[in-house]
XYZ file of C-alpha atoms in Angstrom:
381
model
C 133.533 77.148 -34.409
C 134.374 74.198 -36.302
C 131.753 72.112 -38.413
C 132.775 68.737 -38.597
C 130.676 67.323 -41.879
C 129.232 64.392 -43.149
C 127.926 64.245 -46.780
C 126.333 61.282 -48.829
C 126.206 61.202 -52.467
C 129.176 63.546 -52.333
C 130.785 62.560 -56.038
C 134.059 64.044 -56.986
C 134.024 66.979 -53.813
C 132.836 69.690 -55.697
C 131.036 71.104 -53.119
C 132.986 69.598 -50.044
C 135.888 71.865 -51.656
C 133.251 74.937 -51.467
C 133.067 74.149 -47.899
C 136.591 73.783 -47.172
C 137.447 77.140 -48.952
C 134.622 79.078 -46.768
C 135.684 80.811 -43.521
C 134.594 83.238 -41.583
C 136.313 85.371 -39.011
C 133.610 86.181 -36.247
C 133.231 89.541 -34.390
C 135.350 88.053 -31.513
C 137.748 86.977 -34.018
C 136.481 83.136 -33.197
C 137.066 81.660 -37.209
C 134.326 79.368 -38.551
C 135.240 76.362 -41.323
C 133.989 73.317 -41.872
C 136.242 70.349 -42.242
C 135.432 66.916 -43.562
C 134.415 64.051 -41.271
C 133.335 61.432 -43.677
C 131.383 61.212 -47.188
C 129.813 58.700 -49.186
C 129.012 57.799 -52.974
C 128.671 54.022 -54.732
C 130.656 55.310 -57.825
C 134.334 54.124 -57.517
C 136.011 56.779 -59.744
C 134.403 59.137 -57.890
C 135.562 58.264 -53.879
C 138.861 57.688 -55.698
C 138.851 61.486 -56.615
C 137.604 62.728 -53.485
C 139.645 60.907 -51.331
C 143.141 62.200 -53.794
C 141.466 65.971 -54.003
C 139.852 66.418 -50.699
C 141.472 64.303 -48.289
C 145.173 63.897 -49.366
C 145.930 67.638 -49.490
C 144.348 67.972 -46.170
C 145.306 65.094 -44.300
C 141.935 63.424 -43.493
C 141.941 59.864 -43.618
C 140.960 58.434 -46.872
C 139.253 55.485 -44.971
C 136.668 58.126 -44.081
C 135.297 58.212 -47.939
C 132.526 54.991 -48.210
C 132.381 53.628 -51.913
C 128.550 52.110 -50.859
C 125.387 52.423 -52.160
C 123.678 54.122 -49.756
C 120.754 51.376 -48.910
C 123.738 49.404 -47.541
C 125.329 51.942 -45.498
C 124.432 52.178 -41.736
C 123.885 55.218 -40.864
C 123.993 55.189 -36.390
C 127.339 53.784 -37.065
C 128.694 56.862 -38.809
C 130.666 59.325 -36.744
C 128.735 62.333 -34.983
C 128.739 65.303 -37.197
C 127.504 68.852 -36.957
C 127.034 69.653 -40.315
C 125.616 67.634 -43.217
C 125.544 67.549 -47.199
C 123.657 65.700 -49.467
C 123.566 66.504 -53.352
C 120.743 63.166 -53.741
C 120.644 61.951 -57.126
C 118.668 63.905 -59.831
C 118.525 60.846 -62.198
C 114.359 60.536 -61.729
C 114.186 64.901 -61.511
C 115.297 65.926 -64.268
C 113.531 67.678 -67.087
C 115.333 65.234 -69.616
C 114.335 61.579 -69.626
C 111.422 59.844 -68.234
C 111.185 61.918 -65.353
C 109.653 59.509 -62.871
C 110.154 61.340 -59.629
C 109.927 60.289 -56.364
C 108.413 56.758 -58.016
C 111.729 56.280 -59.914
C 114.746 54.410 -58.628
C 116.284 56.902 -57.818
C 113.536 59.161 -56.545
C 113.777 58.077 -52.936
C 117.160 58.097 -52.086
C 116.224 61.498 -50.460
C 115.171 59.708 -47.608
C 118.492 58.916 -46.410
C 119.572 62.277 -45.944
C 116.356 62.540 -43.934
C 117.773 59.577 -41.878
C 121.020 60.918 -41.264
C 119.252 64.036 -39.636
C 117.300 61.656 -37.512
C 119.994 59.811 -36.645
C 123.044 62.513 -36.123
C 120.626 66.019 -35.903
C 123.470 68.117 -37.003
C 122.774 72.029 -36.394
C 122.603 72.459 -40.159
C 122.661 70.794 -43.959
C 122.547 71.614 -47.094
C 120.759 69.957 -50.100
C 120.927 69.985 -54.014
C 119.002 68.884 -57.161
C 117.925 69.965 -60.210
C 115.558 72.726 -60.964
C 113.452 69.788 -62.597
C 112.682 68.749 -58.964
C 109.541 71.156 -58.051
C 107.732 69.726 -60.973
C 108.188 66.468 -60.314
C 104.995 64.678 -59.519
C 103.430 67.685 -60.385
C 104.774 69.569 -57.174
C 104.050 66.627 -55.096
C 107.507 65.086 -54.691
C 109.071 68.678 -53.735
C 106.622 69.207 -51.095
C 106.839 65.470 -49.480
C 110.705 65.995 -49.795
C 110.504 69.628 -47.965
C 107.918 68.319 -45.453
C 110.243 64.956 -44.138
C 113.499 67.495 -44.348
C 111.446 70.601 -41.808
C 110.000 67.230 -39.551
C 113.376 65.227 -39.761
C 115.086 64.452 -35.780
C 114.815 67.632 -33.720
C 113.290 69.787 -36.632
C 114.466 72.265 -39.194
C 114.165 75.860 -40.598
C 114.502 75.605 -44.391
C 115.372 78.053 -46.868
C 115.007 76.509 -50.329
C 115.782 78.369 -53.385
C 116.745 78.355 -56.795
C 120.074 79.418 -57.301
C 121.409 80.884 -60.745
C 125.075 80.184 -60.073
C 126.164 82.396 -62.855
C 124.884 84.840 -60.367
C 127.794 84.226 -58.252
C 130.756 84.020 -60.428
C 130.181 80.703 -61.835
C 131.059 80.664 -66.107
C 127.981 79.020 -66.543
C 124.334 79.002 -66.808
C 123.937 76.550 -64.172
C 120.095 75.831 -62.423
C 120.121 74.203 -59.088
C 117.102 73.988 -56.109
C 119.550 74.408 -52.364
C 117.944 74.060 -49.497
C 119.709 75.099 -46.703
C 118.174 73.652 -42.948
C 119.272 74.953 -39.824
C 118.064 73.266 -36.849
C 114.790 74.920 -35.413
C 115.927 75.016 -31.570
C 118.789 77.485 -32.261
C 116.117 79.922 -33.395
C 119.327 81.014 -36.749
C 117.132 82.214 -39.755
C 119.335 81.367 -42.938
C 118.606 84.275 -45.953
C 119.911 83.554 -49.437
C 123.162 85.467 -50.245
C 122.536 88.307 -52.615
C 123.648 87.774 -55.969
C 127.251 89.274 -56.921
C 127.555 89.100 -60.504
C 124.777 89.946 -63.017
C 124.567 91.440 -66.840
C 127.316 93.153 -67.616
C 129.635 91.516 -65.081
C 128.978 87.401 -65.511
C 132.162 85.763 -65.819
C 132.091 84.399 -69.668
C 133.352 81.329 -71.524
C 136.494 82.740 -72.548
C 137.253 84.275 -69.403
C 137.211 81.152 -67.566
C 139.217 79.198 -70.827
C 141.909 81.756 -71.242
C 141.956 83.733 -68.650
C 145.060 81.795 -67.936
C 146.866 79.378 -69.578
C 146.415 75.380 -68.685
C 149.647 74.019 -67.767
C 150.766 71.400 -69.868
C 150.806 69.128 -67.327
C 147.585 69.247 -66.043
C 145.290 66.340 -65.461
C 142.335 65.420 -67.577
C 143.662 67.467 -70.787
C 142.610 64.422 -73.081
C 141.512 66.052 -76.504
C 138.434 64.255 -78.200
C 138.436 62.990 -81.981
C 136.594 64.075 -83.989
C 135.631 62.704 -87.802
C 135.864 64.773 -90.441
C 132.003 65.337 -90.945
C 131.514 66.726 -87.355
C 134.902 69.167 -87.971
C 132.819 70.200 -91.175
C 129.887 70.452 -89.376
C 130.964 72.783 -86.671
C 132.944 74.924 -89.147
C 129.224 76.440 -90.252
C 128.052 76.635 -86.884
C 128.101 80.307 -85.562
C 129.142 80.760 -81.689
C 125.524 79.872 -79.747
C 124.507 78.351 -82.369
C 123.373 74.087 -82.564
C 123.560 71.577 -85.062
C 120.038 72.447 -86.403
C 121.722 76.159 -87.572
C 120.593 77.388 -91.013
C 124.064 78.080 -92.020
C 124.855 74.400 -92.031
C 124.420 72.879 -95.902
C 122.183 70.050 -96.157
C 124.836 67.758 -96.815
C 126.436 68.155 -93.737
C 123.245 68.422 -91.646
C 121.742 65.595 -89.548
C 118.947 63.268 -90.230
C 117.036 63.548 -86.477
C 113.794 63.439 -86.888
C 111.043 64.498 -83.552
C 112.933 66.920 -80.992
C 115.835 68.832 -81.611
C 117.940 69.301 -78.528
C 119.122 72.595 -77.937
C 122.619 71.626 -77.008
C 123.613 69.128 -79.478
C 126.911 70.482 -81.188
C 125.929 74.094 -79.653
C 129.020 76.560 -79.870
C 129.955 78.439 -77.103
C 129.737 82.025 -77.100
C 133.303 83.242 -75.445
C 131.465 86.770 -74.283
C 128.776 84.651 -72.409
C 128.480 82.147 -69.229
C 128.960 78.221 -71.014
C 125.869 76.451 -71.222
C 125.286 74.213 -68.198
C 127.842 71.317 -68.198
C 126.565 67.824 -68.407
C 127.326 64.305 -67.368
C 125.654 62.455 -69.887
C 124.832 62.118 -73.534
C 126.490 60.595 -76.542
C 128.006 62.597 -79.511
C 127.464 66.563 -79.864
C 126.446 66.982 -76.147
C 130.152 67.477 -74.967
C 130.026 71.279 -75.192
C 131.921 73.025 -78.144
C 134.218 75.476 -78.672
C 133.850 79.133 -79.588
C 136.879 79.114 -81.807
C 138.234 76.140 -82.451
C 136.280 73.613 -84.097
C 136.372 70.592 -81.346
C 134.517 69.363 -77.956
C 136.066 71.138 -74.925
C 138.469 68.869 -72.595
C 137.519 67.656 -69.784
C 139.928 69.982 -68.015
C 138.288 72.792 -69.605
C 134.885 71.662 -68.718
C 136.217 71.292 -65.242
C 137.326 75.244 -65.565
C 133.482 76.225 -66.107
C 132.657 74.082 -63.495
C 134.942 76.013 -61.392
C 137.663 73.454 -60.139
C 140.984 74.056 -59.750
C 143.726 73.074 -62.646
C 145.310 70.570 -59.877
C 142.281 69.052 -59.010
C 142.817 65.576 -60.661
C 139.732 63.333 -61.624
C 140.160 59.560 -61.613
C 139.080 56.784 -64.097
C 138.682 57.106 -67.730
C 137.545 60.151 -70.070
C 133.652 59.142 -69.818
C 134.068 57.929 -65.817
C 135.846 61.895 -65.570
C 132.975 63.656 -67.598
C 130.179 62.320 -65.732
C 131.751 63.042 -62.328
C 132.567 66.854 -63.712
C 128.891 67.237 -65.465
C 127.119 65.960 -62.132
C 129.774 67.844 -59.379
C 128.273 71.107 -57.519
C 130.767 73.918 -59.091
C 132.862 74.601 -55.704
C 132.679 78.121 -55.938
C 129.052 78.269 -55.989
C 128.833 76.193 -53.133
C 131.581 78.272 -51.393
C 128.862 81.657 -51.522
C 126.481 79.465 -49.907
C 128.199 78.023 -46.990
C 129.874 80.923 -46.447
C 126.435 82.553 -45.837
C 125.646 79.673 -43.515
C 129.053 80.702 -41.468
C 128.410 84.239 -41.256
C 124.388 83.015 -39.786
C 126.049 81.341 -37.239
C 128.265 83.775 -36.607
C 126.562 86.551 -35.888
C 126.989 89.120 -38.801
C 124.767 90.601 -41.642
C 124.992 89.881 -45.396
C 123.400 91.093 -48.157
C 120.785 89.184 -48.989
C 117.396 88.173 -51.065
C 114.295 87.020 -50.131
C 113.711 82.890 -51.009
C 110.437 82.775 -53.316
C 108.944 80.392 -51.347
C 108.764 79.911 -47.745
C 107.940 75.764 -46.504
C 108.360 75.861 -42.446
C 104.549 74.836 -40.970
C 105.142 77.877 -38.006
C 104.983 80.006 -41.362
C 102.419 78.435 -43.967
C 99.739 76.353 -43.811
C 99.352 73.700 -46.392
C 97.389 75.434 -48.545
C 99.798 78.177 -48.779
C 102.203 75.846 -49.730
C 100.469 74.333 -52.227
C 100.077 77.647 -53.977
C 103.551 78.503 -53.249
C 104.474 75.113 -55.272
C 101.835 76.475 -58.405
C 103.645 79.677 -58.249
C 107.412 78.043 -58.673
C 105.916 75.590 -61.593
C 104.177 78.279 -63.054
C 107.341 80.446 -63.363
C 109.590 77.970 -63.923
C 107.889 77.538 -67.674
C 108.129 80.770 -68.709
């Protein structure tokens, strides 16, 4: 079986390039994929890279990829699909900034995704945001959100959860709420695929930077410079250490005063997952090297988030890092839809159970709403 897929907000194709790399060979030998129907995003740079990463290798017609802001895009005219993506922006859920939730600009865009299920009821989706989206609101936001997704069209199972992706191979310590619908009349029960890598076994920093070389001519290699001060600076900071490190001389150190940032001019450790990748932030938040005393590349950011050497960004260095820092790593989204394939195909997996459960059939409100204390409760320890 064949998923044909629509996704909005789908940035550079990091996790339209999980989906194309899943298959599944059923017990009848029948093979289940997903290919790409049509996608949308408002940034420029990042259609152009989707449509030269995801569609040109694979022959799907570049017309297909809508540089829109969603509010203008009409949705019944899109194609049919079957399957459906939407990473909606985290801009107003994150735990950095002002946080506004569902009140912020950005904070309702959800509901388009809920629209497209109305509109095309595809047999399943998948959605992604930041861990910083079950407090939002205080709970509220999460809850409305996984209330209009389980009521959208024809009705859906969820299975929400948040995923660890360094738990599945990913270099990096990388949060992320998925929640994976499947469409309540085909009676499918999606389970979240059992973590494969853990302590012991996480695929590091320098695994992912050297485990082979970059070739010289691959894309998005620019280096950053650096003034003298910051070289100085990072030459007394100890791998997994930040730019508030005691080792640093006073001379050198900087003059912040009210919160310290953990990741400002924070080392790498090469026997240790990266910190999570960003898209954002001025000086020291470009992540730093274990050894050499610089901000990684782009390329090598790109590396930790899992993409390919070939896979070519577009638009300049700061257009590049934000479409890197805000991408789903591909081979965490891979795990995931691959788990979706094998549902629908029939065959067992290991698994874990979600922490929460949101379908009405199996909680009442009030079990939600202590389901939602429970996940805010644990995610501040």
């Amino acid at each position: 079986m064949i998923f044909e897929k629509g996704e909005l907000f789908c940035g550079p194709g990091g996790l339209s390039l999980g989906a194309l790399k899943a298959k599944v060979t059923g017990k009848n030998g029948e093979l289940f994929a997903v290919k790409h129907k049509w996608a949308s995003d408002y940034d420029p740079a990042a259609v152009e890279t989707y449509r030269e990463n995801i569609c040109k290798p694979n022959n799907y017609d570049p017309k297909t990829v809508f540089q829109k802001d969603v509010r203008e895009l009409k949705i019944d005219e899109l194609e049919p699909i079957n399957a459906f993506a939407f990473g909606f922006p985290c801009n107003d859920y994150s735990l950095v900034g002002e946080k506004k939730g569902i009140n912020g600009e950005f904070g309702p865009l959800y509901s388009y995704g809920v629209k497209v299920l109305a509109s095309k009821e595809p047999q399943w989706f998948i959605a992604e945001n930041v861990s910083g989206l079950e407090s939002a609101n205080e709970g509220q936001a999460f809850q409305q959100i996984l209330n209009d997704l389980e009521n959208a069209g024809p009705g859906y199972m969820l299975t929400p959860h948040l995923y660890k992706f360094e738990e599945y191979g990913v270099p990096q310590t990388r949060r992320r709420i998925i929640i994976v619908g499947i469409r309540k009349n085909l009676n499918l029960q999606f389970k979240v695929p059992a973590p494969t890598h853990g302590p012991g076994n996480f695929v590091t920093a320098k695994q992912a930077l050297e485990g082979e070389p970059i070739p010289e001519d691959a894309p998005n290699q620019e280096p950053t410079r650096h003034h003298q001060r910051v070289i100085d600076m990072l030459s007394f900071i100890p791998p997994g250490e930040n730019a508030w490190s005691e080792k640093i001389p006073p001379a050198l150190r900087l003059n912040v005063k009210g919160a310290r940032m953990s990741q400002i001019y924070r080392r790498l450790k090469e026997d240790a997952p990266s910190y999570t990748v960003t898209g954002s932030g001025g000086g020291g938040t470009h992540i730093y090297h274990y050894r050499d005393l610089r901000a990684l590349t782009n390329r090598e950011r790109a590396r930790l988030q899992t993409f390919p050497d070939k896979y070519d960004f577009k638009g300049g260095k700061e257009a590049v890092r934000k479409q890197i820092g805000m991408a789903v790593p591909p081979d965490g989204a891979k795990v995931i839809i691959e788990a979706i394939l094998k549902t629908f195909a029939g065959i067992e997996y290991d698994s874990v159970p979600s922490k929460w459960s949101v379908n009405s059939q199996e909680k009442s409100n009030s079990e939600l709403e202590l389901a939602m204390q429970e996940i805010a409760a644990a995610s501040e320890k």
